[in-house]
Coordinates of N, CA and C in Angstrom, one line a residue:
X14 N 65.7 66.5 97.6 CA 66.5 67.3 97.6 C 66.5 66.7 95.7
X15 N 66.4 67.6 94.6 CA 66.8 66.9 93.2 C 67.7 66.2 93.1
X16 N 68.2 65.8 91.9 CA 69.7 65.1 91.6 C 70.2 66.2 90.7
X17 N 71.5 66.5 90.7 CA 72.4 67.2 90.9 C 73.1 67.2 89.2
X18 N 72.2 68.0 88.6 CA 72.5 68.0 87.0 C 74.2 68.1 86.8
X19 N 75.0 67.2 86.5 CA 76.3 66.9 87.0 C 76.6 67.8 85.5
X20 N 76.8 67.7 84.2 CA 77.0 68.0 83.2 C 76.8 69.8 82.8
X21 N 75.5 69.7 83.3 CA 75.0 71.2 83.2 C 76.4 72.5 84.1
X22 N 75.9 71.2 85.3 CA 76.9 72.2 86.9 C 78.6 72.6 85.9
X23 N 78.9 71.4 85.9 CA 80.5 71.5 85.2 C 80.6 72.8 84.2
X24 N 79.6 72.5 83.5 CA 80.1 74.0 82.0 C 79.5 74.8 82.8
X25 N 78.9 75.2 83.7 CA 79.0 76.5 84.1 C 80.1 76.7 85.1
X26 N 80.5 75.9 85.1 CA 81.5 76.2 85.9 C 83.2 76.4 85.8
X27 N 83.2 75.5 84.7 CA 84.0 75.7 83.5 C 84.3 77.3 82.6
X28 N 82.9 78.1 82.6 CA 82.2 78.7 81.9 C 82.9 80.4 83.3
X29 N 82.2 80.2 84.0 CA 82.4 80.6 85.6 C 84.3 80.8 85.6
X30 N 85.1 79.8 85.6 CA 86.4 79.6 85.9 C 87.5 80.9 84.7
X31 N 87.0 80.4 83.6 CA 87.0 80.9 82.2 C 86.9 83.1 82.1
X32 N 86.0 82.4 83.3 CA 85.3 84.8 83.5 C 85.9 85.2 84.3
X33 N 86.1 84.0 85.8 CA 87.3 84.9 86.1 C 88.6 84.7 85.9
X34 N 89.2 84.4 85.4 CA 90.3 84.2 84.6 C 90.4 85.8 83.9
X35 N 89.5 86.0 83.1 CA 89.4 87.7 82.4 C 89.5 88.2 83.2
X36 N 88.8 88.3 84.1 CA 88.8 89.4 85.3 C 90.1 89.3 85.3
X37 N 90.8 88.3 85.6 CA 92.3 89.0 86.5 C 93.3 89.9 85.2
X38 N 92.9 89.5 83.8 CA 93.4 89.3 82.5 C 92.9 91.5 82.7
X39 N 91.2 91.4 82.6 CA 91.1 92.8 82.6 C 91.6 93.5 84.1
X40 N 91.2 93.4 84.5 CA 91.8 94.4 85.9 C 92.8 94.4 85.8
X41 N 94.1 93.7 85.9 CA 95.8 93.8 85.9 C 95.6 95.3 85.1
X42 N 95.2 94.8 83.6 CA 95.4 96.2 82.6 C 94.9 97.4 83.1
X43 N 93.4 97.5 83.9 CA 92.6 98.3 84.2 C 94.2 99.2 85.0
X44 N 94.7 98.3 86.1 CA 95.4 98.7 86.8 C 96.9 99.8 85.9
X45 N 97.3 99.3 84.8 CA 98.3 99.5 84.6 C 98.0 101.0 83.3
X46 N 96.2 101.1 83.7 CA 95.9 101.9 82.3 C 95.3 103.4 83.0
X47 N 96.0 103.7 84.7 CA 94.7 104.2 85.0 C 96.1 106.1 84.9
X48 N 95.7 106.8 85.3 CA 96.5 108.3 85.3 C 95.2 109.3 85.7
X49 N 95.9 109.2 86.2 CA 95.2 111.5 87.0 C 95.8 111.2 88.3
X50 N 94.9 112.2 88.8 CA 95.5 112.6 90.1 C 94.9 111.7 91.2
X51 N 93.6 110.9 91.1 CA 93.2 109.7 91.8 C 93.6 108.4 91.8
X52 N 95.3 108.1 90.4 CA 95.7 107.2 89.7 C 95.6 106.3 91.0
X53 N 96.4 106.6 92.0 CA 96.8 105.2 93.5 C 95.5 104.3 94.0
X54 N 94.8 105.6 94.6 CA 93.6 104.9 94.5 C 92.6 103.7 94.1
X55 N 93.0 104.2 92.9 CA 91.9 103.3 91.6 C 92.3 101.9 91.2
X56 N 94.6 102.8 91.5 CA 95.0 101.2 90.5 C 94.8 100.5 91.5
X57 N 95.2 100.3 93.6 CA 95.0 99.6 94.6 C 93.2 98.7 94.1
X58 N 92.5 99.6 93.9 CA 91.1 99.1 94.1 C 91.0 97.9 92.6
X59 N 91.6 98.3 91.8 CA 91.7 97.5 90.4 C 92.6 96.4 90.5
X60 N 94.0 96.3 91.7 CA 95.1 95.3 92.1 C 94.3 94.7 92.7
X61 N 93.1 94.8 93.4 CA 92.7 93.8 94.8 C 91.2 93.0 93.7
X62 N 91.0 93.8 92.2 CA 90.1 93.3 91.6 C 91.0 91.8 91.1
X63 N 91.6 92.5 90.5 CA 91.9 91.3 90.4 C 92.7 89.8 90.8
X64 N 93.0 90.3 92.3 CA 93.1 89.5 92.8 C 92.5 88.6 93.2
X65 N 91.2 89.4 93.6 CA 89.6 88.3 94.2 C 88.8 87.5 92.6
X66 N 89.5 88.0 91.5 CA 89.1 87.5 90.3 C 90.2 86.6 91.0
X67 N 91.4 86.1 90.6 CA 92.5 84.6 90.4 C 91.8 84.0 92.4
X68 N 91.6 84.4 93.0 CA 91.1 83.6 93.6 C 89.3 82.5 93.9
X69 N 88.8 83.7 93.4 CA 87.9 83.3 92.4 C 88.0 81.8 91.9
X70 N 88.5 82.5 90.9 CA 88.7 81.6 89.8 C 89.8 80.1 90.3
X71 N 89.9 80.4 91.2 CA 90.9 78.7 92.1 C 89.6 78.3 92.7
X72 N 88.6 79.0 93.4 CA 87.2 78.7 94.0 C 86.4 77.6 93.3
X73 N 86.7 77.9 92.2 CA 85.0 77.5 91.1 C 86.2 76.4 91.0
X74 N 87.8 76.5 90.5 CA 88.1 75.3 90.0 C 88.3 74.1 90.9
X75 N 88.8 74.6 91.7 CA 88.7 73.7 93.3 C 87.2 72.3 93.0
X76 N 86.3 73.4 93.1 CA 85.2 72.7 93.0 C 84.6 71.8 91.4
X77 N 85.4 72.4 90.3 CA 84.8 71.6 89.2 C 85.7 70.7 89.2
X78 N 87.2 70.6 89.3 CA 87.6 69.5 89.9 C 87.5 68.4 90.4
X79 N 86.6 69.2 91.4 CA 86.3 67.9 92.2 C 85.1 67.0 92.1
X80 N 84.5 68.2 91.0 CA 83.0 67.2 90.8 C 83.4 66.5 89.5
X81 N 84.7 66.2 89.4 CA 85.5 65.3 88.0 C 85.3 66.0 86.6
X82 N 85.2 67.7 86.4 CA 85.6 68.2 85.8 C 86.6 68.8 85.1
X83 N 87.5 69.0 84.0 CA 88.1 69.8 83.6 C 88.0 71.0 83.3
X84 N 89.7 70.9 83.9 CA 89.2 73.2 83.3 C 90.2 73.3 82.3
X85 N 89.2 74.1 80.8 CA 89.5 74.7 80.0 C 91.3 75.6 80.5
X86 N 92.4 75.8 79.0 CA 93.1 76.8 79.7 C 92.7 78.2 79.2
X87 N 91.4 78.1 78.9 CA 90.9 79.4 78.0 C 90.4 80.7 79.3
X88 N 90.4 81.2 78.7 CA 89.6 82.4 79.1 C 88.2 83.2 78.6
X89 N 87.4 83.7 79.1 CA 86.9 83.7 77.9 C 87.2 85.7 77.3
X90 N 86.9 85.7 76.5 CA 87.4 86.8 75.7 C 87.1 88.4 75.9
X91 N 87.8 89.2 75.7 CA 87.5 90.7 76.6 C 88.2 91.3 75.2
X92 N 87.2 92.4 75.1 CA 87.3 93.2 74.2 C 88.1 94.5 74.9
X93 N 89.0 94.7 74.5 CA 89.9 96.0 73.9 C 89.1 96.9 73.4
X94 N 89.0 98.4 74.2 CA 88.4 99.0 73.8 C 89.1 100.4 73.3
X95 N 90.3 100.6 74.2 CA 91.0 101.8 74.2 C 90.7 102.9 74.8
X96 N 89.9 102.9 75.4 CA 89.2 103.7 76.3 C 89.8 103.6 77.8
X97 N 91.0 104.6 78.0 CA 91.1 104.4 79.2 C 91.1 105.2 80.9
X98 N 89.6 105.8 80.2 CA 89.7 106.9 81.1 C 89.1 106.4 82.0
X99 N 89.2 107.1 83.3 CA 88.7 106.4 84.6 C 86.7 105.5 84.4
X100 N 86.4 107.0 84.1 CA 84.5 106.8 83.9 C 84.5 105.3 82.9
X101 N 85.4 105.4 81.7 CA 85.1 104.0 80.7 C 85.4 103.2 81.9
X102 N 86.3 102.8 82.1 CA 87.2 101.2 82.9 C 86.3 101.4 83.6
X103 N 85.1 101.8 85.0 CA 84.8 101.6 85.6 C 83.4 101.1 84.9
X104 N 82.9 101.8 83.6 CA 81.8 101.3 82.9 C 81.6 99.8 82.8
X105 N 82.9 100.0 81.7 CA 83.1 98.1 81.7 C 83.4 97.6 82.6
X106 N 84.3 97.9 83.9 CA 84.2 97.0 85.2 C 82.6 97.2 85.8
X107 N 81.6 97.7 85.5 CA 80.4 97.8 86.1 C 79.7 96.2 84.8
X108 N 79.5 96.5 83.6 CA 79.1 95.4 82.9 C 79.8 94.6 82.8
X109 N 81.1 94.0 83.8 CA 82.4 93.0 83.6 C 81.0 91.8 84.6
X110 N 81.0 93.0 85.6 CA 80.7 92.6 87.2 C 78.9 92.1 87.2
X111 N 78.3 92.8 86.3 CA 77.1 92.6 85.8 C 76.5 90.7 85.2
X112 N 78.1 90.8 84.8 CA 78.0 89.2 83.8 C 78.0 88.1 85.0
X113 N 79.6 88.7 85.6 CA 79.7 88.0 86.2 C 78.1 87.3 87.7
X114 N 77.5 88.7 87.9 CA 76.5 88.2 88.8 C 75.1 87.5 87.9
X115 N 75.3 87.7 86.7 CA 74.0 86.8 86.1 C 75.2 85.2 85.8
X116 N 76.3 85.1 86.3 CA 76.8 83.7 85.8 C 76.3 83.0 87.4
X117 N 76.7 83.8 87.9 CA 76.9 82.7 89.9 C 74.5 82.9 89.6
X118 N 74.2 83.3 89.2 CA 72.9 83.5 89.5 C 72.2 81.9 88.6
X119 N 72.9 82.4 87.5 CA 72.6 80.4 86.4 C 73.0 79.5 87.5
X120 N 73.8 79.5 88.2 CA 74.9 78.4 88.9 C 73.5 78.0 90.1
X121 N 73.2 79.2 90.5 CA 72.3 78.3 91.9 C 71.5 78.1 90.8
X122 N 70.3 79.2 90.2 CA 69.3 77.8 89.3 C 69.2 76.5 89.2
X123 N 70.6 76.3 88.8 CA 71.3 74.6 88.3 C 71.0 74.2 89.5
X124 N 71.4 74.3 90.7 CA 72.3 73.4 92.2 C 71.1 73.4 92.7
X125 N 70.4 75.0 93.2 CA 69.3 74.4 93.9 C 68.6 73.7 94.5
X126 N 68.2 73.0 95.4 CA 67.6 72.1 95.5 C 68.2 70.8 95.5
X127 N 70.1 70.6 95.4 CA 70.5 69.5 94.7 C 71.7 69.8 95.3
X128 N 72.2 70.4 95.7 CA 73.4 70.5 97.0 C 73.6 71.7 97.3
X129 N 73.5 71.7 98.8 CA 73.5 72.4 100.2 C 74.7 73.3 99.7
X130 N 76.3 72.6 99.3 CA 77.6 73.2 99.3 C 77.6 74.5 98.2
X131 N 76.8 73.3 97.1 CA 76.8 74.3 95.4 C 76.1 75.9 96.1
X132 N 74.8 75.2 96.5 CA 74.1 76.2 96.5 C 74.3 77.8 97.6
X133 N 75.2 76.7 98.6 CA 75.6 77.9 99.6 C 76.9 78.8 99.1
X134 N 77.7 78.3 98.2 CA 78.3 78.3 97.2 C 78.5 80.0 96.3
X135 N 77.3 79.8 95.4 CA 76.7 80.4 94.1 C 75.7 81.2 95.6
X136 N 75.4 81.5 96.7 CA 74.6 82.0 97.1 C 75.7 83.5 97.6
X137 N 77.2 83.0 97.9 CA 77.7 83.4 98.6 C 79.1 84.2 97.8
X138 N 78.3 83.8 96.5 CA 79.5 84.6 95.3 C 78.6 86.1 94.6
X139 N 76.9 85.0 94.7 CA 76.7 86.4 93.7 C 75.7 87.8 95.0
X140 N 76.2 87.0 96.6 CA 76.3 88.4 97.3 C 77.7 89.2 96.9
X141 N 78.9 88.6 96.7 CA 80.1 88.8 96.4 C 79.8 90.1 94.9
X142 N 79.6 89.4 94.3 CA 79.1 90.1 93.0 C 78.1 91.2 93.0
X143 N 77.1 91.4 93.9 CA 76.3 92.3 94.3 C 76.6 93.6 94.7
X144 N 78.0 92.9 95.8 CA 78.6 94.2 96.7 C 79.4 94.8 95.4
X145 N 80.2 94.3 94.7 CA 81.0 94.9 93.4 C 80.1 96.2 92.6
X146 N 79.2 94.8 92.5 CA 78.3 96.1 91.7 C 78.1 97.3 92.0
X147 N 77.7 97.4 93.5 CA 77.4 98.9 94.6 C 78.1 99.6 94.4
X148 N 79.4 98.7 94.7 CA 81.4 99.4 95.2 C 80.7 100.1 93.6
X149 N 81.3 99.9 92.3 CA 81.4 100.1 90.9 C 80.5 101.6 91.1
X150 N 79.0 101.4 91.1 CA 78.4 101.9 90.8 C 78.1 103.5 91.6
X151 N 78.4 103.1 92.7 CA 78.9 104.4 93.8 C 80.1 105.5 92.9
X152 N 81.2 104.9 93.3 CA 82.3 105.3 91.9 C 82.2 106.2 91.2
X153 N 81.0 105.4 90.5 CA 80.8 106.0 88.5 C 80.1 107.4 89.1
X154 N 79.3 107.6 90.5 CA 78.7 108.4 90.5 C 79.3 109.9 90.3
X155 N 80.6 109.9 90.8 CA 81.0 111.5 90.8 C 81.2 112.0 88.9
X156 N 80.9 110.8 88.0 CA 80.8 111.4 86.9 C 79.6 111.7 86.1
X157 N 78.5 111.9 86.5 CA 77.0 111.9 86.4 C 77.3 113.4 86.0

Protein backbone atom coordinates (compact mmCIF):
# COMPACT_ATOMS: atom_id res chain seq x y z
CA UNK A 1 0.00 0.00 0.00
CA UNK A 2 1.07 3.56 -0.63
CA UNK A 3 1.26 6.26 2.03
CA UNK A 4 -1.79 8.38 2.68
CA UNK A 5 -1.38 11.98 1.60
CA UNK A 6 -2.76 13.45 4.84
CA UNK A 7 -2.65 17.07 3.71
CA UNK A 8 -4.54 16.48 0.46
CA UNK A 9 -7.00 14.11 2.16
CA UNK A 10 -7.74 16.63 4.92
CA UNK A 11 -8.18 19.43 2.38
CA UNK A 12 -10.62 17.32 0.36
CA UNK A 13 -12.55 16.33 3.46
CA UNK A 14 -12.83 20.01 4.47
CA UNK A 15 -14.14 20.84 0.99
CA UNK A 16 -16.58 17.94 1.11
CA UNK A 17 -17.89 18.95 4.52
CA UNK A 18 -18.44 22.54 3.36
CA UNK A 19 -20.14 21.24 0.22
CA UNK A 20 -22.44 18.86 2.14
CA UNK A 21 -23.37 21.66 4.58
CA UNK A 22 -24.20 23.86 1.60
CA UNK A 23 -26.47 21.03 0.47
CA UNK A 24 -28.37 21.29 3.76
CA UNK A 25 -29.04 24.97 3.10
CA UNK A 26 -29.76 24.44 -0.60
CA UNK A 27 -32.25 21.62 -0.11
CA UNK A 28 -33.93 23.31 2.85
CA UNK A 29 -34.40 26.42 0.71
CA UNK A 30 -35.81 24.35 -2.15
CA UNK A 31 -38.25 22.59 0.19
CA UNK A 32 -39.62 25.99 1.19
CA UNK A 33 -39.93 27.32 -2.35
CA UNK A 34 -41.81 24.48 -4.08
CA UNK A 35 -45.37 25.26 -5.12
CA UNK A 36 -47.96 23.55 -7.25
CA UNK A 37 -50.05 20.39 -7.22
CA UNK A 38 -47.10 18.06 -6.60
CA UNK A 39 -45.70 20.16 -3.79
CA UNK A 40 -46.04 17.68 -0.92
CA UNK A 41 -43.97 14.77 -2.32
CA UNK A 42 -41.35 17.15 -3.76
CA UNK A 43 -41.05 19.02 -0.45
CA UNK A 44 -40.62 15.68 1.32
CA UNK A 45 -37.93 14.72 -1.19
CA UNK A 46 -35.98 17.94 -0.58
CA UNK A 47 -36.30 17.65 3.19
CA UNK A 48 -34.93 14.12 2.92
CA UNK A 49 -32.05 15.42 0.80
CA UNK A 50 -31.29 18.14 3.38
CA UNK A 51 -31.21 15.56 6.18
CA UNK A 52 -29.00 13.27 4.15
CA UNK A 53 -26.59 16.12 3.38
CA UNK A 54 -26.34 16.84 7.11
CA UNK A 55 -25.60 13.17 7.80
CA UNK A 56 -22.93 13.17 5.10
CA UNK A 57 -21.36 16.34 6.52
CA UNK A 58 -21.26 14.73 9.96
CA UNK A 59 -19.70 11.55 8.60
CA UNK A 60 -17.07 13.51 6.70
CA UNK A 61 -16.43 15.68 9.76
CA UNK A 62 -15.86 12.63 11.97
CA UNK A 63 -13.28 11.30 9.53
CA UNK A 64 -11.70 14.74 9.15
CA UNK A 65 -11.27 15.22 12.89
CA UNK A 66 -10.13 11.61 13.24
CA UNK A 67 -7.28 12.48 10.90
CA UNK A 68 -6.53 15.48 13.15
CA UNK A 69 -8.00 17.93 10.68
CA UNK A 70 -10.05 20.93 11.74
CA UNK A 71 -13.37 21.54 9.96
CA UNK A 72 -14.11 25.11 8.98
CA UNK A 73 -17.29 26.91 9.92
CA UNK A 74 -17.92 27.83 6.29
CA UNK A 75 -20.19 26.32 3.71
CA UNK A 76 -19.49 26.11 0.00
CA UNK A 77 -20.86 29.01 -2.07
CA UNK A 78 -24.50 28.70 -3.10
CA UNK A 79 -25.73 30.72 -6.04
CA UNK A 80 -29.29 32.01 -5.71
CA UNK A 81 -30.87 31.98 -9.15
CA UNK A 82 -34.35 33.07 -7.98
CA UNK A 83 -35.76 30.41 -10.30
CA UNK A 84 -38.13 28.29 -8.26
CA UNK A 85 -40.04 26.29 -10.83
CA UNK A 86 -39.69 22.61 -10.01
CA UNK A 87 -37.76 21.96 -13.23
CA UNK A 88 -35.25 24.72 -12.40
CA UNK A 89 -34.80 23.47 -8.85
CA UNK A 90 -34.28 19.90 -10.04
CA UNK A 91 -31.73 21.02 -12.65
CA UNK A 92 -29.83 22.95 -9.96
CA UNK A 93 -30.04 19.89 -7.71
CA UNK A 94 -28.61 17.71 -10.47
CA UNK A 95 -25.69 20.10 -10.92
CA UNK A 96 -25.08 20.01 -7.15
CA UNK A 97 -25.17 16.20 -7.08
CA UNK A 98 -22.80 15.96 -10.06
CA UNK A 99 -20.31 18.21 -8.23
CA UNK A 100 -20.61 16.05 -5.09
CA UNK A 101 -19.91 12.98 -7.22
CA UNK A 102 -16.78 14.64 -8.64
CA UNK A 103 -15.52 15.52 -5.15
CA UNK A 104 -16.01 12.01 -3.81
CA UNK A 105 -14.27 10.56 -6.88
CA UNK A 106 -11.36 12.92 -6.20
CA UNK A 107 -11.29 11.65 -2.62
CA UNK A 108 -11.20 8.06 -3.90
CA UNK A 109 -8.32 8.88 -6.24
CA UNK A 110 -6.42 10.39 -3.31
CA UNK A 111 -6.94 7.58 -0.79
CA UNK A 112 -6.97 4.56 -3.12
CA UNK A 113 -4.42 1.92 -2.03
CA UNK A 114 -3.52 4.05 0.99
CA UNK A 115 -6.45 3.44 3.36
CA UNK A 116 -8.99 0.65 3.08
CA UNK A 117 -11.47 2.48 5.33
CA UNK A 118 -11.27 5.78 3.43
CA UNK A 119 -11.39 3.99 0.10
CA UNK A 120 -14.55 2.11 1.11
CA UNK A 121 -16.10 5.30 2.51
CA UNK A 122 -15.40 7.13 -0.76
CA UNK A 123 -16.81 4.25 -2.82
CA UNK A 124 -19.97 4.15 -0.70
CA UNK A 125 -20.45 7.89 -1.08
CA UNK A 126 -19.86 7.66 -4.83
CA UNK A 127 -22.57 5.02 -5.04
CA UNK A 128 -24.93 7.22 -3.03
CA UNK A 129 -24.24 10.26 -5.23
CA UNK A 130 -24.68 8.20 -8.40
CA UNK A 131 -28.07 7.09 -7.11
CA UNK A 132 -29.04 10.72 -6.42
CA UNK A 133 -28.07 11.63 -9.98
CA UNK A 134 -30.24 8.81 -11.34
CA UNK A 135 -33.20 9.79 -9.15
CA UNK A 136 -33.09 13.44 -10.15
CA UNK A 137 -32.70 12.58 -13.84
CA UNK A 138 -35.80 10.40 -13.58
CA UNK A 139 -37.70 13.24 -11.90
CA UNK A 140 -36.66 15.58 -14.73
CA UNK A 141 -38.05 13.28 -17.44
CA UNK A 142 -41.56 14.70 -16.98
CA UNK A 143 -40.24 18.09 -18.03
CA UNK A 144 -38.69 16.95 -21.34
